Tab-separated table of C-alpha atoms in Angstrom:
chain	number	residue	atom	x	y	z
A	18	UNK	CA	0.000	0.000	0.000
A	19	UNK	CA	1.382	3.290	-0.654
A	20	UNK	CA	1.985	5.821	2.054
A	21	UNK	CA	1.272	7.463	4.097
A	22	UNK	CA	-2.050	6.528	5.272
A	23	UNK	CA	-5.089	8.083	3.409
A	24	UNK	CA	-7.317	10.734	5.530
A	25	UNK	CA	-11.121	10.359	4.625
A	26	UNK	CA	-13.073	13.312	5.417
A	27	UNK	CA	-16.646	12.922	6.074
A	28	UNK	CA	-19.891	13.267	7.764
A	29	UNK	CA	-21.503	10.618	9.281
A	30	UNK	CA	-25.123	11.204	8.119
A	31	UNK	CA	-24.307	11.525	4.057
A	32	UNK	CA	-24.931	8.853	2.064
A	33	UNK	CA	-22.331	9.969	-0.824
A	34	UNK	CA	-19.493	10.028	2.197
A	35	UNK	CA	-20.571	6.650	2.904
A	36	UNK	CA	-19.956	5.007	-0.619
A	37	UNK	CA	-16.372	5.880	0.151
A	38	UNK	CA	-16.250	4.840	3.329
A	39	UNK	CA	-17.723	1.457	2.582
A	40	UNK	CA	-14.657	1.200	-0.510
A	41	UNK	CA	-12.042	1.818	2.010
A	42	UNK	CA	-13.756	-0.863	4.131
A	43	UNK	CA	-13.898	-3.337	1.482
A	44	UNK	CA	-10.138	-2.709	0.545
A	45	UNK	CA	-8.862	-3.076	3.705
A	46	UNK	CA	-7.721	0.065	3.378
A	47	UNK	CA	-6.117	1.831	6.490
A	48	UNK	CA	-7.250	5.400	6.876
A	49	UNK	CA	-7.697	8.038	9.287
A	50	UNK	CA	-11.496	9.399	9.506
A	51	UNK	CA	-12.117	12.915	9.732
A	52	UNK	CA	-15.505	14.115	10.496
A	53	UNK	CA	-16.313	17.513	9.151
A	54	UNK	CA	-19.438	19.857	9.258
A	55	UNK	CA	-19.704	20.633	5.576
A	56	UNK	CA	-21.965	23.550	6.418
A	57	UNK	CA	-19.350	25.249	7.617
A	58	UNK	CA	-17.274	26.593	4.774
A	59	UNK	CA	-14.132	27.690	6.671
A	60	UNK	CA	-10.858	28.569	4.935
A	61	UNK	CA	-9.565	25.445	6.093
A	62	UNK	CA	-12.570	23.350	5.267
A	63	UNK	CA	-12.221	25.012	1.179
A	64	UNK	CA	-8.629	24.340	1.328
A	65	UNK	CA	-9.721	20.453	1.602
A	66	UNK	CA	-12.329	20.466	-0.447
A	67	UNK	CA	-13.139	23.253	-3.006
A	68	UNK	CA	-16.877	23.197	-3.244
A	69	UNK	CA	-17.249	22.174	-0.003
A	70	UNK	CA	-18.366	18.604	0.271
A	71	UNK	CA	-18.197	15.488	1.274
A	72	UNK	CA	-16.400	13.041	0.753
A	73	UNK	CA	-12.832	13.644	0.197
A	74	UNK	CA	-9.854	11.682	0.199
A	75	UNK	CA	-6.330	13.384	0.843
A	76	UNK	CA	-3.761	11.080	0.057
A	77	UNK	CA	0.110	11.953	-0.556
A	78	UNK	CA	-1.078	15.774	-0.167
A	79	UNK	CA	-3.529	15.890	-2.967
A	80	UNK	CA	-7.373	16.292	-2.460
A	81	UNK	CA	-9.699	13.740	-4.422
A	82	UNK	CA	-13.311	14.431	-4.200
A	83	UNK	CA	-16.956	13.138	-5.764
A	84	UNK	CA	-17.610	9.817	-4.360
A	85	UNK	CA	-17.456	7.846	-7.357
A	86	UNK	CA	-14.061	9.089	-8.274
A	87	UNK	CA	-12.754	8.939	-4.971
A	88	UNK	CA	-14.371	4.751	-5.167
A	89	UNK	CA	-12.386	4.362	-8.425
A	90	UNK	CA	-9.223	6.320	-7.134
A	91	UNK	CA	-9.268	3.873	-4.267
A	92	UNK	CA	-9.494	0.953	-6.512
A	93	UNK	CA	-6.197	2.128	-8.447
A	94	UNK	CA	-4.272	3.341	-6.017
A	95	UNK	CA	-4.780	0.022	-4.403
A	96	UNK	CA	-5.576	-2.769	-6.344
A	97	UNK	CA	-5.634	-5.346	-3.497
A	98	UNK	CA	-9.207	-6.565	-3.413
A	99	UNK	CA	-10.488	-5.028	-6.924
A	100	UNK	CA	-13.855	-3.545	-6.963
A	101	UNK	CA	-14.106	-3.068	-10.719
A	102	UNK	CA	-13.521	-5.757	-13.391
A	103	UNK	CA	-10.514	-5.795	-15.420
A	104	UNK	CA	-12.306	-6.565	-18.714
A	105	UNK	CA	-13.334	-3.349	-20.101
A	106	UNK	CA	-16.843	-3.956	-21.288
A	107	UNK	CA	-17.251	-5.457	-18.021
A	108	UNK	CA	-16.169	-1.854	-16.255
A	109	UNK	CA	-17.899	0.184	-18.946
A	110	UNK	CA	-21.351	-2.143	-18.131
A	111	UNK	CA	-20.472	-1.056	-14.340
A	112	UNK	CA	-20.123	2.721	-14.829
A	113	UNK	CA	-23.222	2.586	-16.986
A	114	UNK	CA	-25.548	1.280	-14.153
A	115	UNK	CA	-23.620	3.052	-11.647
A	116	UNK	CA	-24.452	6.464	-13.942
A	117	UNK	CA	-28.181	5.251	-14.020
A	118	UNK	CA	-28.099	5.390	-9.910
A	119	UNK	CA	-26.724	9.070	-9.813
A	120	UNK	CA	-29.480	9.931	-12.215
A	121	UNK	CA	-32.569	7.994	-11.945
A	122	UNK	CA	-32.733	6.452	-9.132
A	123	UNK	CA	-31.331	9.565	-6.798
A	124	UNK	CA	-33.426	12.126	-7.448
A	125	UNK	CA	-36.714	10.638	-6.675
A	126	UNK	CA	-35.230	9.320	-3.693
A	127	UNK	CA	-34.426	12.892	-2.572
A	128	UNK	CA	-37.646	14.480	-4.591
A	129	UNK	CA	-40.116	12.200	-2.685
A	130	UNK	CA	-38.852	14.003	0.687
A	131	UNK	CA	-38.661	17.299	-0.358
A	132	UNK	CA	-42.088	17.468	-2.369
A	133	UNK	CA	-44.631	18.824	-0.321
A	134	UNK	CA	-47.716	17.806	-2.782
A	135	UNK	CA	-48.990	14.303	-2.089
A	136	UNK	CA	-49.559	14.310	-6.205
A	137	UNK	CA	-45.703	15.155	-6.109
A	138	UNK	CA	-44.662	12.588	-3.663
A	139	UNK	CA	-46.391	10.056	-6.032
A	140	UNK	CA	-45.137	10.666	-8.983
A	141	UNK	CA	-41.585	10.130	-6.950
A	142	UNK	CA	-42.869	6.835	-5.733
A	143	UNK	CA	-43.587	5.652	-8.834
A	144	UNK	CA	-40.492	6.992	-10.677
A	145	UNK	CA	-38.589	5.085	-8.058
A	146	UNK	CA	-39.939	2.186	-8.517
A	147	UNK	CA	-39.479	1.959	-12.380
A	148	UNK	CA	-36.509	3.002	-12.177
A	149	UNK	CA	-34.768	0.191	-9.167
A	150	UNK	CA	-37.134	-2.404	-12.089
A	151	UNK	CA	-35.249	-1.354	-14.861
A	152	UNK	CA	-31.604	-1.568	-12.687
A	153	UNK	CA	-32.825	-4.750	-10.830
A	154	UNK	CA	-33.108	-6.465	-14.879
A	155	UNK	CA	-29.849	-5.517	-15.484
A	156	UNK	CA	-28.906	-7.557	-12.509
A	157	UNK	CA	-26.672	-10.554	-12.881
A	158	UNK	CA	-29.480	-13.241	-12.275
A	159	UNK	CA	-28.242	-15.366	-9.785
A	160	UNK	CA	-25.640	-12.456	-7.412
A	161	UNK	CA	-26.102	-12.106	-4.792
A	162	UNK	CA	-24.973	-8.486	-5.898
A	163	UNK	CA	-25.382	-6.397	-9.153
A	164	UNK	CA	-22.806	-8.166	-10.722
A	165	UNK	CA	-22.192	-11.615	-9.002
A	166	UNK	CA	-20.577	-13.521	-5.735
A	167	UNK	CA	-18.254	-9.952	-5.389
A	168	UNK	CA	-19.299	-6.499	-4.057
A	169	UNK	CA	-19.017	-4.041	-7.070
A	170	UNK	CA	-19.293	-0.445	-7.820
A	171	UNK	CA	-22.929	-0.407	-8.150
A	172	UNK	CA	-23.057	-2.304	-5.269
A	173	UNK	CA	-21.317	0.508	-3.317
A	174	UNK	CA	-22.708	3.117	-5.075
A	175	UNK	CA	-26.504	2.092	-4.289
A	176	UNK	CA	-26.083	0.738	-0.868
A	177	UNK	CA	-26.247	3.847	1.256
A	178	UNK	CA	-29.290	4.958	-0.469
A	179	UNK	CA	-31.184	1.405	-0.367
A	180	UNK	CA	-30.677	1.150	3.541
A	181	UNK	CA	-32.030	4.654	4.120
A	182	UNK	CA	-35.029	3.329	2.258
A	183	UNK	CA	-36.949	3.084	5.549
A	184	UNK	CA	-36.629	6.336	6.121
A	185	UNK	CA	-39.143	7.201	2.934
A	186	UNK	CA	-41.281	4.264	4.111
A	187	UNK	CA	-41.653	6.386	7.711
A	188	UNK	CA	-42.039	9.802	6.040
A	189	UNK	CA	-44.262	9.587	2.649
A	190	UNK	CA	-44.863	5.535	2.759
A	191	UNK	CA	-42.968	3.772	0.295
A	192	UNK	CA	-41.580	0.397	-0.089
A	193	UNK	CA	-40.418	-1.951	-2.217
A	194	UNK	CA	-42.682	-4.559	-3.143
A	195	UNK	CA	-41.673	-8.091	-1.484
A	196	UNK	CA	-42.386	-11.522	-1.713
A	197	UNK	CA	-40.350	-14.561	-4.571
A	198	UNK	CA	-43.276	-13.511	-7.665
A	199	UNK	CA	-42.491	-9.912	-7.349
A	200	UNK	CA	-40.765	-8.289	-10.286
A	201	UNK	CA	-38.762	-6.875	-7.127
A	202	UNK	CA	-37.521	-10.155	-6.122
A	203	UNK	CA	-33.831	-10.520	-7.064
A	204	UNK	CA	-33.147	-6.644	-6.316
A	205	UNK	CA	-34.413	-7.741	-2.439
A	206	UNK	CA	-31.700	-10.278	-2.241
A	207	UNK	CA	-29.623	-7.947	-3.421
A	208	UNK	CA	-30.755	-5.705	-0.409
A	209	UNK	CA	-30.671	-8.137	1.796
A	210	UNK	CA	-27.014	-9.518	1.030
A	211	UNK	CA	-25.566	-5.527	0.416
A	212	UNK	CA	-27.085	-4.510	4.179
A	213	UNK	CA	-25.340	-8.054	5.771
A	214	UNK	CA	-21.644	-6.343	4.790
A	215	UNK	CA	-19.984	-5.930	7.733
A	216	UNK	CA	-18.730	-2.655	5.683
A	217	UNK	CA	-22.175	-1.604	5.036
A	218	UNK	CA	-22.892	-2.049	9.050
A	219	UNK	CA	-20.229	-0.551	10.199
A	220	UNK	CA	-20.793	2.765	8.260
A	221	UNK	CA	-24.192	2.799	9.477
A	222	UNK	CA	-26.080	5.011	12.155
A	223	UNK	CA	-28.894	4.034	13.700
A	224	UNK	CA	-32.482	4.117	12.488
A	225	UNK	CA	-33.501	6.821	15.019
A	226	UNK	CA	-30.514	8.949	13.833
A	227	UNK	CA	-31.347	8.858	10.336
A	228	UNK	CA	-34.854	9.991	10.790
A	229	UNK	CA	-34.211	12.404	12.835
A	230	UNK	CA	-31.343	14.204	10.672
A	231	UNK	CA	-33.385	13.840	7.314
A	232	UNK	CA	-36.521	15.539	9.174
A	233	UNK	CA	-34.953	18.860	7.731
A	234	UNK	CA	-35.856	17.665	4.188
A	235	UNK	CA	-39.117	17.130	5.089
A	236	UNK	CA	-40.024	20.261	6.696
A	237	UNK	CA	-38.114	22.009	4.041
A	238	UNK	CA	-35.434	23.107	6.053
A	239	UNK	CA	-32.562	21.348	4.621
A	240	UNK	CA	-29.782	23.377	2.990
A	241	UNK	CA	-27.406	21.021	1.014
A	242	UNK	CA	-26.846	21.786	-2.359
A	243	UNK	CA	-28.804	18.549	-3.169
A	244	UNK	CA	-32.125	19.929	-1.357
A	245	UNK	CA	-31.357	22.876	-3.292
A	246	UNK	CA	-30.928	21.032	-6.627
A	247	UNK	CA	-34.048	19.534	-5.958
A	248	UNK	CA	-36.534	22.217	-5.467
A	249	UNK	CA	-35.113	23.753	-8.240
A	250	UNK	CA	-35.098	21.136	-10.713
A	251	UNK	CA	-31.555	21.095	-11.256
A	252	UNK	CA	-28.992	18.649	-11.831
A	253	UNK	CA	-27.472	17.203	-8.457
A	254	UNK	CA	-24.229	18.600	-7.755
C-alpha cells in the first residue's frame, strides 16, 4: 500500500461520504477518519475540499473528491481486493448502471422528501420504482450483488441509499414490493445480502438517527446543495 495513510473526510449522516467509506472498508484500506461539518465553509474546510463537500480523500497531499471518483481512485491506487472488473466492457457495463443510480434512481429518492404535494410525492414513488425495475433487470441473475458472488461499484454506489429506504417508508410511505413472484424479487436479495456487509454495518447510524437528521428535508429546512438542486429542478451537484 502506498503511504502514508489516506485521511477520509466525512460526515456521518451523508450517504455519498458513505460510498467511500464502505470502498475503504472493502479494501482493507487503512485510513484516518475525519468528520467535518460541511456547512461550515471555513478557509480550512475550502482548502480540503473546493466546493465544499463530502467526501474527500487526501492522500500523498492531494485532495480527491466526488464519491465515485474517490471509489475508483481507491481501486487504483490500491488494487488489493479489486472492486471493478478488469475486462473493459465489463467496467464500462459497471459505470453505466452506476451512472443510471446518480441519475434515476437519486433524485426521486431525494424528490419524494422534499415534495410537499402528495400528487408530487407520487409521482416520486412511482419513478422510483421503475426506475430500481429497470436496474434490478440488469442484474446478474443469480448475485447475490449487481454483478455476481463480489461487491461491485454499483453495489457501493446504491447501498447507502437502499438502507435509508426506511426512512421514505416512515415519512411519505414507500416500499419496495416483497415476496419470490415480485418483479422486485432478485433486487431484495440484493438488499438483503448488500445490508449483511460488515462494511455496510459498520458505516451505518442508527435508524432513530437517520430519521431524525433527514426531518430537515421534510419540513423544508434542509440546505445542502442537493435539497437545493431539488426544489429547483436542477442537476445534483
Amino acid at each position: 500500500m502506498s503511504d502514508p495513510k489516506p485521511k477520509f473526510y466525512t460526515s456521518w449522516f451523508c450517504p455519498f461520504a458513505q460510498r467511500v467509506w464502505i470502498a475503504l472498508l472493502e479494501k482493507g484500506i487503512d485510513f484516518e477518519y475525519i468528520e467535518v461539518d460541511p456547512y461550515k465553509k471555513t478557509p480550512e474546510w475550502l482548502s480540503v475540499s473546493p466546493r465544499g463537500l463530502v467526501p474527500v480523500l487526501v492522500h500523498q497531499g492531494k485532495s480527491v473528491y466526488e464519491s465515485g471518483i474517490c471509489i475508483e481512485y481507491i481501486d487504483e491506487e490500491w488494487p488489493e481486493n479489486p472492486i471493478l472488473p478488469k475486462a473493459p466492457y465489463q467496467r464500462a457495463y459497471e459505470r453505466i448502471w452506476a451512472d443510471h443510480i446518480a441519475k434515476k434512481i437519486i433524485p426521486p429518492f431525494y424528490a419524494m422528501l422534499l415534495k410537499k404535494e402528495t400528487e408530487l410525492q407520487e409521482n416520486a414513488k412511482k419513478e422510483m420504482l421503475e426506475q430500481l425495475l429497470v436496474l434490478t433487470k440488469a442484474m446478474d441473475p443469480t448475485g447475490p450483488y449487481f454483478a455476481g458472488s463480489q461487491v461491485g461499484l454499483v453495489d457501493i454506489m446504491l447501498a447507502p441509499f437502499a438502507i435509508r429506504f426506511f426512512i421514505l417508508k416512515h415519512y411519505r410511505g414507500f416500499q419496495v414490493p416483497s415476496g419470490d413472484e415480485s418483479p422486485f424479487a432478485r433486487f431484495n436479495k440484493w438488499y438483503i445480502a448488500i445490508k449483511e456487509r460488515d462494511s455496510t454495518g459498520k458505516t451505518s447510524a442508527s435508524d432513530e438517527e437517520y430519521i431524525g437528521i433527514y426531518k430537515r428535508y421534510t419540513d423544508d429546512t434542509g440546505q445542502s446543495l442537493v435539497a437545493t438542486a431539488i426544489r429547483q429542478g436542477t442537476a445534483l451537484p
